[in-house]
Amino acid sequence: MTAATRRPKPDSARPTPRPATAYDDDLYGWAMEQAAALRAGDLSALDRENLAEEIESLGRSEFNRLVSFYALIQLHMLKWQFQPGHRSTSWAISIATHRQHVLEIVGDNPSLTPRLDEAFDRAYRQVRLDTLRETGLAAATFPATCPFTRDEAMSRPFLYE
């Protein structure tokens, strides 16, 4: 038998492929298998549609984190502005802390920069309702649009008085 007609021996170093974990059955298992397939360069083993959806979801979650940080800033700024008798150090600290979180998330995700105003506006829609519930003040107290700009929210000094 010549080398050309010899059948190749099975590669004992190659692991036997396991059945792929279904995305809907076990997200963790599926994710670990997808990561392993990517690292191994086994593109045929990828669940491309669900993998793409998960990657997009990661991006959306970063945007939603930004909205949440803006919401906490706005909540305490509104309470500070409309409840001066209740001002507290914790509100000022919350504003400062969440400003830092905004700076960090934008620093880590600079492509969010064009969406900062959108995130800020989206945050206010929910914050207005939350502030009404928390303060018990009349709905007319809080304007339909945020009474301060995004730049003011990120820079206005808040010192406990």
Short mmCIF file of C-alpha atoms in Angstrom, two decimals:
data_model
loop_
_atom_site.label_atom_id
_atom_site.label_comp_id
_atom_site.label_asym_id
_atom_site.label_seq_id
_atom_site.Cartn_x
_atom_site.Cartn_y
_atom_site.Cartn_z
CA MET A 1 0.00 0.00 0.00
CA THR A 2 1.46 3.34 -1.02
CA ALA A 3 1.27 6.49 1.04
CA ALA A 4 -1.23 7.91 -1.44
CA THR A 5 -3.70 5.04 -0.93
CA ARG A 6 -3.29 4.71 2.82
CA ARG A 7 -6.29 5.81 4.82
CA PRO A 8 -5.47 8.47 7.42
CA LYS A 9 -5.47 7.29 11.01
CA PRO A 10 -8.08 8.93 13.24
CA ASP A 11 -6.70 11.89 15.11
CA SER A 12 -6.84 10.74 18.72
CA ALA A 13 -5.93 14.23 19.91
CA ARG A 14 -9.09 15.68 18.40
CA PRO A 15 -11.97 15.59 20.89
CA THR A 16 -15.15 13.91 19.80
CA PRO A 17 -17.65 16.67 19.07
CA ARG A 18 -20.37 16.92 21.67
CA PRO A 19 -23.90 17.72 20.70
CA ALA A 20 -24.38 21.48 20.76
CA THR A 21 -26.37 22.86 23.66
CA ALA A 22 -29.52 24.56 22.48
CA TYR A 23 -29.69 28.27 23.13
CA ASP A 24 -33.20 28.02 24.58
CA ASP A 25 -32.35 25.06 26.84
CA ASP A 26 -29.21 26.27 28.64
CA LEU A 27 -27.91 29.76 27.96
CA TYR A 28 -24.77 29.30 30.06
CA GLY A 29 -23.83 26.01 28.39
CA TRP A 30 -24.60 27.44 24.98
CA ALA A 31 -22.46 30.52 25.67
CA MET A 32 -19.49 28.44 26.85
CA GLU A 33 -19.71 26.25 23.74
CA GLN A 34 -19.94 29.27 21.47
CA ALA A 35 -16.90 30.87 23.12
CA ALA A 36 -14.93 27.63 22.75
CA ALA A 37 -15.91 27.33 19.09
CA LEU A 38 -14.85 30.93 18.43
CA ARG A 39 -11.51 30.42 20.14
CA ALA A 40 -10.93 27.20 18.19
CA GLY A 41 -11.81 28.93 14.92
CA ASP A 42 -14.63 26.46 14.34
CA LEU A 43 -16.97 28.86 12.62
CA SER A 44 -19.22 26.06 11.40
CA ALA A 45 -20.16 25.27 15.01
CA LEU A 46 -21.41 28.79 15.68
CA ASP A 47 -25.06 29.56 16.22
CA ARG A 48 -24.67 32.79 14.26
CA GLU A 49 -28.20 34.16 14.64
CA ASN A 50 -28.38 33.77 18.42
CA LEU A 51 -24.75 34.79 18.82
CA ALA A 52 -25.41 38.02 16.92
CA GLU A 53 -28.50 38.68 19.04
CA GLU A 54 -26.52 38.19 22.26
CA ILE A 55 -23.78 40.55 21.09
CA GLU A 56 -26.37 43.19 20.20
CA SER A 57 -27.97 42.64 23.60
CA LEU A 58 -24.63 43.42 25.27
CA GLY A 59 -24.55 46.74 23.45
CA ARG A 60 -28.14 47.52 24.45
CA SER A 61 -27.34 46.73 28.07
CA GLU A 62 -24.50 49.27 28.06
CA PHE A 63 -26.91 51.90 26.74
CA ASN A 64 -29.46 50.92 29.39
CA ARG A 65 -26.79 51.21 32.12
CA LEU A 66 -26.10 54.75 30.89
CA VAL A 67 -29.82 55.56 31.06
CA SER A 68 -29.94 54.19 34.61
CA PHE A 69 -27.00 56.30 35.75
CA TYR A 70 -28.57 59.42 34.25
CA ALA A 71 -31.84 58.53 35.95
CA LEU A 72 -30.23 58.42 39.38
CA ILE A 73 -28.55 61.76 38.78
CA GLN A 74 -31.82 63.32 37.63
CA LEU A 75 -33.84 61.84 40.48
CA HIS A 76 -31.64 63.40 43.12
CA MET A 77 -31.28 66.67 41.24
CA LEU A 78 -35.06 67.00 40.99
CA LYS A 79 -35.52 66.20 44.66
CA TRP A 80 -32.74 68.67 45.50
CA GLN A 81 -34.39 71.38 43.42
CA PHE A 82 -38.00 70.83 44.47
CA GLN A 83 -37.53 69.72 48.08
CA PRO A 84 -34.90 72.10 49.47
CA GLY A 85 -35.98 71.36 53.04
CA HIS A 86 -35.10 67.68 52.60
CA ARG A 87 -31.67 68.08 51.04
CA SER A 88 -29.16 65.58 52.28
CA THR A 89 -25.57 64.62 51.89
CA SER A 90 -26.68 61.27 50.46
CA TRP A 91 -28.37 63.03 47.53
CA ALA A 92 -25.20 65.00 46.77
CA ILE A 93 -23.11 61.85 47.07
CA SER A 94 -25.46 59.95 44.76
CA ILE A 95 -25.21 62.68 42.15
CA ALA A 96 -21.41 62.68 42.33
CA THR A 97 -21.17 58.88 42.29
CA HIS A 98 -23.45 58.45 39.30
CA ARG A 99 -21.75 61.25 37.40
CA GLN A 100 -18.55 59.23 37.78
CA HIS A 101 -20.34 56.11 36.52
CA VAL A 102 -21.49 58.03 33.44
CA LEU A 103 -17.95 59.17 32.74
CA GLU A 104 -16.64 55.63 33.13
CA ILE A 105 -19.24 53.98 30.92
CA VAL A 106 -18.72 56.56 28.18
CA GLY A 107 -14.95 56.22 28.56
CA ASP A 108 -15.28 52.45 28.18
CA ASN A 109 -17.82 52.77 25.35
CA PRO A 110 -17.01 55.93 23.34
CA SER A 111 -19.46 54.93 20.60
CA LEU A 112 -22.26 55.80 23.07
CA THR A 113 -21.29 59.49 22.77
CA PRO A 114 -23.72 60.28 19.92
CA ARG A 115 -26.54 58.82 22.04
CA LEU A 116 -25.94 60.77 25.27
CA ASP A 117 -28.87 63.14 24.75
CA GLU A 118 -31.15 60.23 23.87
CA ALA A 119 -30.14 58.38 27.04
CA PHE A 120 -30.62 61.52 29.14
CA ASP A 121 -34.09 62.18 27.69
CA ARG A 122 -35.14 58.55 28.06
CA ALA A 123 -34.08 58.61 31.71
CA TYR A 124 -36.19 61.67 32.48
CA ARG A 125 -39.45 60.13 31.28
CA GLN A 126 -39.26 57.48 34.03
CA VAL A 127 -37.61 59.72 36.62
CA ARG A 128 -40.43 62.23 36.49
CA LEU A 129 -42.90 59.51 37.46
CA ASP A 130 -40.59 58.13 40.15
CA THR A 131 -40.06 61.58 41.63
CA LEU A 132 -43.80 62.23 41.75
CA ARG A 133 -44.28 59.00 43.69
CA GLU A 134 -41.33 59.57 46.03
CA THR A 135 -42.04 63.21 46.88
CA GLY A 136 -45.82 63.28 46.85
CA LEU A 137 -45.64 66.67 45.13
CA ALA A 138 -48.20 67.68 42.51
CA ALA A 139 -47.55 66.55 38.93
CA ALA A 140 -47.47 70.20 37.82
CA THR A 141 -44.35 70.67 39.97
CA PHE A 142 -42.22 68.70 37.53
CA PRO A 143 -42.02 69.88 33.93
CA ALA A 144 -42.65 67.45 31.06
CA THR A 145 -39.07 67.91 29.93
CA CYS A 146 -36.04 67.89 32.16
CA PRO A 147 -35.52 71.31 33.78
CA PHE A 148 -31.74 71.10 33.38
CA THR A 149 -29.49 70.14 30.51
CA ARG A 150 -27.29 67.08 30.34
CA ASP A 151 -24.25 69.32 30.74
CA GLU A 152 -25.77 70.92 33.86
CA ALA A 153 -26.57 67.48 35.25
CA MET A 154 -22.94 66.53 34.87
CA SER A 155 -21.42 69.74 36.22
CA ARG A 156 -23.72 71.71 38.55
CA PRO A 157 -22.23 71.78 42.05
CA PHE A 158 -24.25 70.08 44.79
CA LEU A 159 -22.98 70.83 48.22
CA TYR A 160 -24.95 70.05 51.30
CA GLU A 161 -26.29 73.28 52.81
#
